[in-house]
Amino acid sequence: MGPDEKILQYMTSQNRPYSATDVLNNLHKEIGKTQVVKSLEVLSARGDLTEKVYGKQKIYFLNQNKLPSLGEDEMKTLEAGITSKTRDLTVLKEETRAVESELGALRSSLTTTQARARVAELDGLLERGKEKLAGLKEACKDIQPDDKAKINKEHDKLTREWRKRKRMCLDVINAILEGDGCTKSKADLIEEMGVDTDESVNVKLPLAGS
C-alpha cells in the first residue's frame, strides 16, 4: 500500500480534520513529513479529501460529499414527531406527580368536607390526564412494529451522524484556535465562519440511545 492509499485509509477511518503535522504524528512518523504533505495535496486535488486554509494553516478532512445521503427532511420530520410525543408524555407525568402530591398534602391539612371536595376535583383532573395518556398510547398502536423499528433505527443513525458532524466542526474550530497566528476567541471565530451552533438555533442533540 502506497503512502497516498495509507493516508486516505487513515483519514477515512477517523473522519476528523487534521493538519499535515497531525497526520504525521498520528501515523507515528511512519511516512516522512514531505510525503505526508504531498499525499494530502494529491488526495485533496483528486477530491478524496477537502482542504481548508486558515491563515498559514491547512486543515484536511474526508470529503463529506462522498458519504451516503441521510435525508435531512426525513430527519427533521422524525425529530419533530419524537420531540412532540416526548414533550406530551413529560407534561402528563409532571401533571400527575403534581396532582398526587397535592392530594397527599390536602388530605392532611383540610377539613373532611374541604378535602373531599378538593379530592373530587383533583381526581377529575387526574382522570382526564389518564384519558389523554391512554389516547396517546392508543395512537401509537397504529404504528406497526416493523415501522417503529425502522423509525428508531433511522433516528439512531441520524443522531449518530449529527453527533459526528458536530464533533468534526468543533475539531476544525479548535484546530484553528490552536494554530499559530489565531488571536480570535472561540465565539468570535464561530460568528466569523457563519457556523450555527445547536444553542443558536435552539435545538438539543438527543442523548445516545434515547
Coordinates of N, CA and C in Angstrom, one line a residue:
M1 N 0.8 -1.2 0.0 CA 0.0 0.0 0.0 C 0.9 1.2 0.0
G2 N 0.7 2.1 -1.0 CA 1.4 3.3 -1.1 C 1.1 4.4 0.0
P3 N 1.9 5.4 0.1 CA 1.6 6.5 1.1 C 0.2 7.2 0.9
D4 N -0.2 7.4 -0.4 CA -1.4 8.1 -0.6 C -2.6 7.2 -0.1
E5 N -2.6 5.9 -0.4 CA -3.6 5.0 0.0 C -3.6 4.8 1.5
K6 N -2.4 4.8 2.1 CA -2.4 4.6 3.6 C -3.0 5.8 4.3
I7 N -2.6 7.0 3.8 CA -3.2 8.2 4.4 C -4.7 8.3 4.2
L8 N -5.1 8.0 3.0 CA -6.6 8.0 2.7 C -7.3 7.0 3.6
Q9 N -6.7 5.9 3.8 CA -7.4 4.9 4.7 C -7.5 5.4 6.1
Y10 N -6.4 6.1 6.6 CA -6.4 6.6 7.9 C -7.5 7.7 8.0
M11 N -7.5 8.6 7.1 CA -8.4 9.8 7.1 C -9.9 9.3 7.0
T12 N -10.1 8.2 6.3 CA -11.4 7.6 6.2 C -11.9 7.0 7.5
S13 N -11.0 6.3 8.1 CA -11.3 5.6 9.4 C -11.6 6.6 10.5
Q14 N -10.9 7.7 10.5 CA -11.0 8.7 11.6 C -12.1 9.7 11.3
N15 N -12.2 10.1 10.0 CA -13.2 11.1 9.6 C -13.2 12.3 10.5
R16 N -12.0 12.8 10.7 CA -11.9 14.0 11.5 C -10.9 15.0 10.8
P17 N -10.9 16.3 11.1 CA -10.0 17.2 10.5 C -8.6 17.1 11.1
Y18 N -7.6 17.1 10.3 CA -6.2 17.1 10.7 C -5.3 18.0 9.8
S19 N -4.3 18.5 10.5 CA -3.2 19.2 9.7 C -2.2 18.2 9.3
A20 N -1.3 18.6 8.4 CA -0.2 17.6 8.0 C 0.6 17.1 9.2
T21 N 0.8 18.0 10.1 CA 1.6 17.6 11.3 C 0.8 16.6 12.2
D22 N -0.5 16.8 12.3 CA -1.3 15.8 13.0 C -1.2 14.4 12.4
V23 N -1.3 14.4 11.0 CA -1.3 13.1 10.3 C 0.1 12.5 10.5
L24 N 1.1 13.3 10.4 CA 2.5 12.8 10.6 C 2.6 12.1 12.0
N25 N 2.2 12.8 13.0 CA 2.4 12.3 14.4 C 1.4 11.2 14.7
N26 N 0.2 11.2 14.1 CA -0.8 10.1 14.4 C -0.3 8.8 13.7
L27 N 0.4 8.9 12.6 CA 0.9 7.7 12.0 C 2.3 7.4 12.5
H28 N 2.7 8.0 13.6 CA 4.0 7.7 14.3 C 5.2 7.9 13.4
K29 N 5.0 8.9 12.5 CA 6.1 9.3 11.6 C 6.6 8.1 10.7
E30 N 5.6 7.2 10.4 CA 5.9 6.1 9.5 C 6.1 6.6 8.1
I31 N 5.5 7.7 7.8 CA 5.7 8.4 6.5 C 6.3 9.7 6.8
G32 N 7.3 10.1 6.0 CA 8.0 11.3 6.2 C 7.1 12.5 6.0
K33 N 7.5 13.7 6.6 CA 6.6 14.9 6.5 C 6.4 15.4 5.1
T34 N 7.5 15.4 4.3 CA 7.4 15.8 3.0 C 6.4 15.0 2.2
Q35 N 6.4 13.7 2.4 CA 5.5 12.8 1.7 C 4.1 13.0 2.2
V36 N 3.9 13.2 3.5 CA 2.6 13.4 4.1 C 2.0 14.6 3.4
V37 N 2.7 15.7 3.4 CA 2.2 17.0 2.8 C 1.8 16.7 1.3
K38 N 2.7 16.0 0.6 CA 2.5 15.8 -0.8 C 1.2 14.9 -1.0
S39 N 1.1 13.8 -0.2 CA -0.1 12.9 -0.3 C -1.4 13.7 0.0
L40 N -1.4 14.5 1.0 CA -2.6 15.3 1.4 C -3.0 16.2 0.2
E41 N -2.0 16.8 -0.4 CA -2.3 17.7 -1.5 C -2.9 16.9 -2.7
V42 N -2.3 15.7 -3.0 CA -2.8 14.8 -4.1 C -4.2 14.4 -3.8
L43 N -4.4 13.9 -2.6 CA -5.8 13.4 -2.2 C -6.8 14.5 -2.3
S44 N -6.4 15.7 -1.9 CA -7.3 16.9 -2.0 C -7.6 17.2 -3.4
A45 N -6.5 17.2 -4.3 CA -6.7 17.6 -5.7 C -7.6 16.6 -6.4
R46 N -7.6 15.4 -6.1 CA -8.5 14.4 -6.8 C -9.8 14.2 -6.1
G47 N -10.1 15.0 -5.0 CA -11.4 15.0 -4.4 C -11.7 14.1 -3.3
D48 N -10.7 13.3 -2.9 CA -10.9 12.3 -1.8 C -10.9 13.1 -0.5
L49 N -10.2 14.2 -0.4 CA -10.2 15.0 0.9 C -10.6 16.4 0.5
T50 N -11.0 17.1 1.5 CA -11.3 18.5 1.4 C -10.2 19.3 2.2
E51 N -9.8 20.4 1.5 CA -8.7 21.2 2.1 C -9.3 22.6 2.5
K52 N -9.0 23.0 3.7 CA -9.4 24.3 4.2 C -8.2 25.1 4.6
V53 N -8.1 26.3 4.2 CA -6.9 27.1 4.6 C -7.3 28.3 5.5
Y54 N -6.7 28.3 6.7 CA -7.0 29.3 7.7 C -5.6 30.0 8.0
G55 N -5.4 31.2 7.4 CA -4.2 31.9 7.6 C -3.0 31.1 7.0
K56 N -2.1 30.7 7.8 CA -0.9 29.9 7.3 C -1.2 28.4 7.5
Q57 N -2.3 28.0 8.0 CA -2.5 26.6 8.4 C -3.5 26.0 7.4
K58 N -3.2 24.7 7.0 CA -4.1 23.9 6.2 C -4.7 22.8 7.0
I59 N -6.0 22.6 6.8 CA -6.7 21.5 7.5 C -7.3 20.6 6.5
Y60 N -7.2 19.3 6.7 CA -7.7 18.3 5.7 C -8.7 17.4 6.4
F61 N -9.8 17.1 5.7 CA -10.7 16.1 6.2 C -11.4 15.4 5.1
L62 N -12.0 14.2 5.3 CA -12.6 13.4 4.3 C -13.7 14.2 3.6
N63 N -13.8 14.1 2.3 CA -14.8 14.8 1.5 C -16.2 14.2 1.9
Q64 N -17.0 15.1 2.6 CA -18.3 14.6 3.1 C -19.3 14.3 2.0
N65 N -19.1 14.9 0.8 CA -20.0 14.7 -0.3 C -20.0 13.2 -0.8
K66 N -18.9 12.5 -0.4 CA -18.9 11.1 -0.8 C -19.6 10.2 0.2
L67 N -20.1 10.7 1.3 CA -20.8 9.9 2.3 C -22.3 9.8 1.8
P68 N -23.0 8.7 2.1 CA -24.4 8.5 1.7 C -25.3 9.6 2.2
S69 N -26.3 9.9 1.4 CA -27.2 11.0 1.8 C -28.1 10.5 2.9
L70 N -28.4 11.4 3.9 CA -29.1 11.0 5.1 C -30.5 11.5 5.1
G71 N -30.9 12.3 4.1 CA -32.3 12.8 4.0 C -32.6 13.7 5.1
E72 N -32.3 15.0 4.9 CA -32.5 16.0 6.0 C -34.0 16.2 6.3
D73 N -34.8 16.2 5.3 CA -36.3 16.4 5.5 C -36.8 15.2 6.4
E74 N -36.4 14.0 6.1 CA -36.8 12.9 6.9 C -36.4 13.0 8.3
M75 N -35.1 13.5 8.5 CA -34.6 13.6 9.8 C -35.4 14.7 10.6
K76 N -35.7 15.8 10.0 CA -36.5 16.8 10.6 C -37.9 16.3 11.0
T77 N -38.5 15.6 10.1 CA -39.8 15.0 10.4 C -39.8 14.1 11.6
L78 N -38.8 13.2 11.6 CA -38.7 12.2 12.7 C -38.4 12.9 14.0
E79 N -37.5 13.9 14.0 CA -37.1 14.6 15.2 C -38.3 15.4 15.8
A80 N -39.1 16.0 14.8 CA -40.3 16.8 15.3 C -41.3 15.9 16.0
G81 N -41.5 14.7 15.4 CA -42.5 13.8 15.9 C -42.1 13.2 17.3
I82 N -40.8 12.9 17.4 CA -40.3 12.4 18.7 C -40.3 13.4 19.7
T83 N -39.9 14.6 19.3 CA -39.9 15.7 20.3 C -41.3 16.1 20.8
S84 N -42.3 16.1 19.9 CA -43.7 16.4 20.3 C -44.2 15.3 21.3
K85 N -44.0 14.0 20.9 CA -44.6 13.0 21.8 C -43.8 12.9 23.2
T86 N -42.5 13.2 23.1 CA -41.8 13.2 24.4 C -42.2 14.4 25.3
R87 N -42.5 15.5 24.6 CA -43.0 16.7 25.4 C -44.3 16.4 26.0
D88 N -45.3 15.8 25.3 CA -46.6 15.5 25.8 C -46.5 14.5 27.0
L89 N -45.7 13.5 26.8 CA -45.6 12.5 27.9 C -45.0 13.1 29.2
T90 N -44.0 14.0 28.9 CA -43.3 14.6 30.1 C -44.3 15.5 30.8
V91 N -45.1 16.3 30.1 CA -46.1 17.2 30.7 C -47.1 16.4 31.5
L92 N -47.6 15.3 30.9 CA -48.6 14.4 31.6 C -48.0 13.8 32.9
K93 N -46.8 13.4 32.8 CA -46.1 12.8 34.0 C -46.0 13.9 35.1
E94 N -45.6 15.1 34.7 CA -45.4 16.2 35.7 C -46.7 16.6 36.3
E95 N -47.8 16.6 35.5 CA -49.1 16.9 36.0 C -49.6 15.9 37.0
T96 N -49.4 14.6 36.6 CA -49.8 13.5 37.5 C -49.1 13.6 38.8
R97 N -47.8 13.8 38.8 CA -47.0 13.9 40.1 C -47.5 15.1 40.9
A98 N -47.8 16.2 40.2 CA -48.2 17.4 41.0 C -49.6 17.2 41.6
V99 N -50.5 16.5 40.9 CA -51.8 16.2 41.5 C -51.7 15.3 42.6
E100 N -50.9 14.2 42.5 CA -50.7 13.2 43.6 C -50.1 13.9 44.8
S101 N -49.1 14.8 44.6 CA -48.5 15.5 45.7 C -49.5 16.4 46.4
E102 N -50.3 17.1 45.6 CA -51.3 18.0 46.2 C -52.4 17.2 47.0
L103 N -52.7 16.0 46.4 CA -53.7 15.2 47.1 C -53.2 14.8 48.5
G104 N -51.9 14.4 48.5 CA -51.3 14.0 49.8 C -51.3 15.1 50.8
A105 N -51.0 16.3 50.3 CA -50.9 17.5 51.2 C -52.3 17.8 51.7
L106 N -53.3 17.8 50.8 CA -54.6 18.2 51.2 C -55.3 17.3 52.2
R107 N -55.0 16.0 52.1 CA -55.6 15.0 53.0 C -55.2 15.2 54.4
S108 N -54.0 15.9 54.6 CA -53.5 16.1 55.9 C -53.7 17.5 56.5
S109 N -54.2 18.4 55.6 CA -54.4 19.8 56.1 C -55.8 20.3 56.0
L110 N -56.7 19.8 55.2 CA -58.0 20.3 55.1 C -59.0 19.6 56.0
T111 N -60.1 20.3 56.2 CA -61.2 19.6 56.9 C -61.7 18.5 56.0
T112 N -62.5 17.6 56.6 CA -63.0 16.4 55.9 C -63.8 16.9 54.7
T113 N -64.7 17.9 54.9 CA -65.6 18.3 53.8 C -64.8 19.0 52.7
Q114 N -63.8 19.9 53.1 CA -63.0 20.5 52.1 C -62.1 19.5 51.3
A115 N -61.6 18.6 52.1 CA -60.7 17.6 51.5 C -61.5 16.8 50.4
R116 N -62.7 16.4 50.8 CA -63.5 15.6 49.9 C -63.8 16.3 48.6
A117 N -64.1 17.6 48.7 CA -64.4 18.4 47.5 C -63.2 18.6 46.7
R118 N -62.0 18.9 47.3 CA -60.8 19.1 46.5 C -60.3 17.8 45.9
V119 N -60.4 16.7 46.7 CA -60.0 15.4 46.2 C -60.8 15.0 44.9
A120 N -62.1 15.3 45.0 CA -63.0 15.0 43.8 C -62.6 15.8 42.6
E121 N -62.2 17.1 42.9 CA -61.8 17.9 41.8 C -60.5 17.4 41.2
L122 N -59.5 17.1 42.1 CA -58.2 16.6 41.6 C -58.3 15.2 40.9
D123 N -59.2 14.4 41.5 CA -59.4 13.1 40.9 C -59.9 13.3 39.4
G124 N -60.8 14.3 39.2 CA -61.3 14.5 37.9 C -60.1 15.0 36.9
L125 N -59.2 15.8 37.5 CA -58.1 16.2 36.7 C -57.2 15.1 36.3
L126 N -57.0 14.2 37.4 CA -56.1 13.1 37.2 C -56.7 12.1 36.1
E127 N -58.1 11.9 36.2 CA -58.7 11.0 35.3 C -58.6 11.5 33.8
R128 N -58.8 12.9 33.7 CA -58.6 13.4 32.3 C -57.2 13.3 31.8
G129 N -56.2 13.4 32.7 CA -54.8 13.2 32.3 C -54.6 11.8 31.9
K130 N -55.2 10.8 32.6 CA -55.1 9.4 32.3 C -55.7 9.1 30.9
E131 N -56.8 9.7 30.7 CA -57.5 9.5 29.4 C -56.7 10.1 28.2
K132 N -56.1 11.2 28.5 CA -55.2 11.8 27.4 C -54.0 10.9 27.2
L133 N -53.4 10.4 28.3 CA -52.3 9.5 28.1 C -52.7 8.2 27.4
A134 N -53.9 7.7 27.7 CA -54.4 6.5 27.1 C -54.6 6.7 25.6
G135 N -55.0 8.0 25.2 CA -55.2 8.3 23.8 C -53.9 8.3 23.1
L136 N -52.9 8.9 23.7 CA -51.5 8.9 23.1 C -51.0 7.4 22.9
K137 N -51.2 6.6 23.9 CA -50.8 5.2 23.8 C -51.6 4.5 22.7
E138 N -52.9 4.8 22.5 CA -53.7 4.1 21.5 C -53.2 4.6 20.1
A139 N -52.9 5.9 20.0 CA -52.4 6.4 18.7 C -51.1 5.7 18.3
C140 N -50.3 5.4 19.3 CA -49.0 4.7 19.0 C -49.2 3.3 18.5
K141 N -50.4 2.7 18.8 CA -50.6 1.3 18.4 C -50.8 1.2 16.9
D142 N -51.1 2.3 16.2 CA -51.2 2.3 14.8 C -49.9 2.2 14.1
I143 N -48.8 2.4 14.8 CA -47.5 2.2 14.2 C -47.1 0.8 14.3
Q144 N -46.9 0.2 13.1 CA -46.5 -1.2 13.1 C -45.2 -1.4 13.7
P145 N -44.9 -2.6 14.3 CA -43.6 -2.9 14.9 C -42.4 -2.7 14.0
D146 N -42.6 -3.2 12.7 CA -41.6 -3.1 11.7 C -41.3 -1.6 11.4
D147 N -42.4 -0.8 11.3 CA -42.2 0.6 11.0 C -41.6 1.3 12.2
K148 N -42.0 1.0 13.4 CA -41.4 1.6 14.6 C -39.9 1.3 14.7
A149 N -39.6 0.0 14.4 CA -38.1 -0.4 14.5 C -37.4 0.4 13.4
K150 N -38.0 0.5 12.2 CA -37.3 1.2 11.1 C -37.1 2.7 11.5
I151 N -38.1 3.3 12.1 CA -38.0 4.7 12.5 C -37.0 4.9 13.6
N152 N -37.0 4.0 14.6 CA -35.9 4.1 15.6 C -34.5 3.9 15.1
K153 N -34.4 2.9 14.1 CA -33.1 2.7 13.5 C -32.6 3.9 12.8
E154 N -33.5 4.5 12.0 CA -33.2 5.7 11.2 C -32.8 6.9 12.1
H155 N -33.6 7.0 13.2 CA -33.4 8.1 14.2 C -32.0 7.9 14.8
D156 N -31.7 6.7 15.2 CA -30.3 6.5 15.8 C -29.2 6.8 14.8
K157 N -29.4 6.4 13.5 CA -28.4 6.7 12.5 C -28.2 8.2 12.3
L158 N -29.3 8.9 12.2 CA -29.3 10.3 12.0 C -28.7 11.1 13.2
T159 N -29.0 10.6 14.4 CA -28.5 11.2 15.6 C -26.9 11.0 15.7
R160 N -26.5 9.7 15.3 CA -25.0 9.5 15.3 C -24.3 10.4 14.3
E161 N -25.0 10.6 13.1 CA -24.4 11.4 12.1 C -24.3 12.9 12.6
W162 N -25.4 13.3 13.2 CA -25.4 14.7 13.8 C -24.3 14.9 14.8
R163 N -24.1 13.9 15.7 CA -23.1 14.0 16.7 C -21.7 14.0 16.1
K164 N -21.5 13.1 15.0 CA -20.2 13.0 14.3 C -19.9 14.3 13.6
R165 N -20.9 14.9 12.9 CA -20.6 16.2 12.2 C -20.4 17.3 13.1
K166 N -21.1 17.3 14.2 CA -20.9 18.4 15.2 C -19.5 18.3 15.8
R167 N -19.0 17.1 16.1 CA -17.7 16.9 16.6 C -16.6 17.3 15.6
M168 N -16.9 17.0 14.3 CA -15.9 17.4 13.3 C -15.8 18.9 13.2
C169 N -17.0 19.6 13.2 CA -17.0 21.0 13.1 C -16.2 21.7 14.3
L170 N -16.5 21.1 15.5 CA -15.8 21.7 16.7 C -14.3 21.4 16.6
D171 N -13.9 20.2 16.0 CA -12.5 19.9 15.9 C -11.8 20.9 14.9
V172 N -12.5 21.2 13.8 CA -11.9 22.2 12.9 C -11.7 23.5 13.6
I173 N -12.7 24.0 14.3 CA -12.6 25.3 15.0 C -11.5 25.2 16.1
N174 N -11.4 24.1 16.8 CA -10.3 24.0 17.8 C -9.0 24.0 17.2
A175 N -8.9 23.3 16.0 CA -7.6 23.2 15.3 C -7.1 24.6 14.9
I176 N -8.1 25.4 14.4 CA -7.8 26.8 14.0 C -7.3 27.6 15.2
L177 N -8.1 27.5 16.3 CA -7.8 28.3 17.5 C -6.4 27.9 18.1
E178 N -6.0 26.7 17.9 CA -4.7 26.2 18.5 C -3.5 26.5 17.5
G179 N -3.9 26.9 16.3 CA -2.8 27.2 15.3 C -2.1 28.5 15.6
D180 N -1.0 28.7 14.9 CA -0.2 29.9 15.1 C -0.9 31.0 14.4
G181 N -0.9 32.2 15.0 CA -1.5 33.4 14.4 C -3.0 33.6 14.7
C182 N -3.6 32.7 15.3 CA -5.1 32.9 15.6 C -5.2 33.6 16.9
T183 N -5.8 34.8 16.9 CA -6.0 35.6 18.1 C -7.4 35.8 18.5
K184 N -8.3 35.2 17.7 CA -9.8 35.3 18.0 C -10.2 34.4 19.1
S185 N -11.3 34.8 19.8 CA -12.0 33.9 20.7 C -12.8 32.9 20.0
K186 N -13.2 31.9 20.7 CA -14.0 30.8 20.0 C -15.3 31.4 19.5
A187 N -15.9 32.2 20.3 CA -17.2 32.8 19.9 C -17.1 33.7 18.7
D188 N -16.0 34.5 18.7 CA -15.8 35.4 17.5 C -15.5 34.6 16.3
L189 N -14.7 33.5 16.4 CA -14.4 32.7 15.2 C -15.6 32.0 14.7
I190 N -16.5 31.5 15.6 CA -17.7 30.8 15.2 C -18.6 31.8 14.4
E191 N -18.7 33.0 14.9 CA -19.5 34.0 14.3 C -18.9 34.4 12.9
E192 N -17.6 34.5 12.8 CA -17.0 34.9 11.5 C -17.1 33.8 10.5
M193 N -17.1 32.5 10.9 CA -17.2 31.4 10.0 C -18.7 31.2 9.6
G194 N -19.6 31.8 10.3 CA -21.0 31.7 10.0 C -21.6 30.3 10.4
V195 N -21.0 29.8 11.5 CA -21.5 28.5 12.0 C -22.7 28.6 12.9
D196 N -23.7 27.9 12.6 CA -24.9 27.8 13.5 C -24.7 26.7 14.5
T197 N -24.6 27.1 15.8 CA -24.5 26.1 16.9 C -25.9 25.6 17.3
D198 N -25.9 24.5 18.0 CA -27.2 23.9 18.5 C -27.9 25.0 19.3
E199 N -27.1 25.7 20.1 CA -27.7 26.6 21.1 C -28.3 27.8 20.3
S200 N -27.6 28.3 19.2 CA -28.1 29.4 18.5 C -29.4 29.2 17.8
V201 N -29.7 28.0 17.4 CA -30.9 27.6 16.7 C -31.9 26.9 17.6
N202 N -31.6 26.9 18.9 CA -32.5 26.4 19.9 C -32.9 24.9 19.7
V203 N -31.9 24.1 19.4 CA -32.1 22.6 19.3 C -31.2 21.9 20.3
K204 N -31.5 20.7 20.6 CA -30.7 19.9 21.6 C -30.4 18.6 21.0
L205 N -29.1 18.2 21.0 CA -28.7 16.9 20.5 C -29.2 15.8 21.4
P206 N -30.0 14.8 20.9 CA -30.5 13.7 21.7 C -29.4 12.9 22.4
L207 N -29.7 12.5 23.6 CA -28.7 11.6 24.3 C -28.5 10.3 23.5
A208 N -27.3 9.7 23.7 CA -27.0 8.5 23.0 C -28.0 7.4 23.5
G209 N -28.6 6.7 22.5 CA -29.5 5.6 22.8 C -30.9 6.1 23.2
S210 N -31.2 7.4 23.1 CA -32.5 7.9 23.5 C -33.5 7.8 22.3

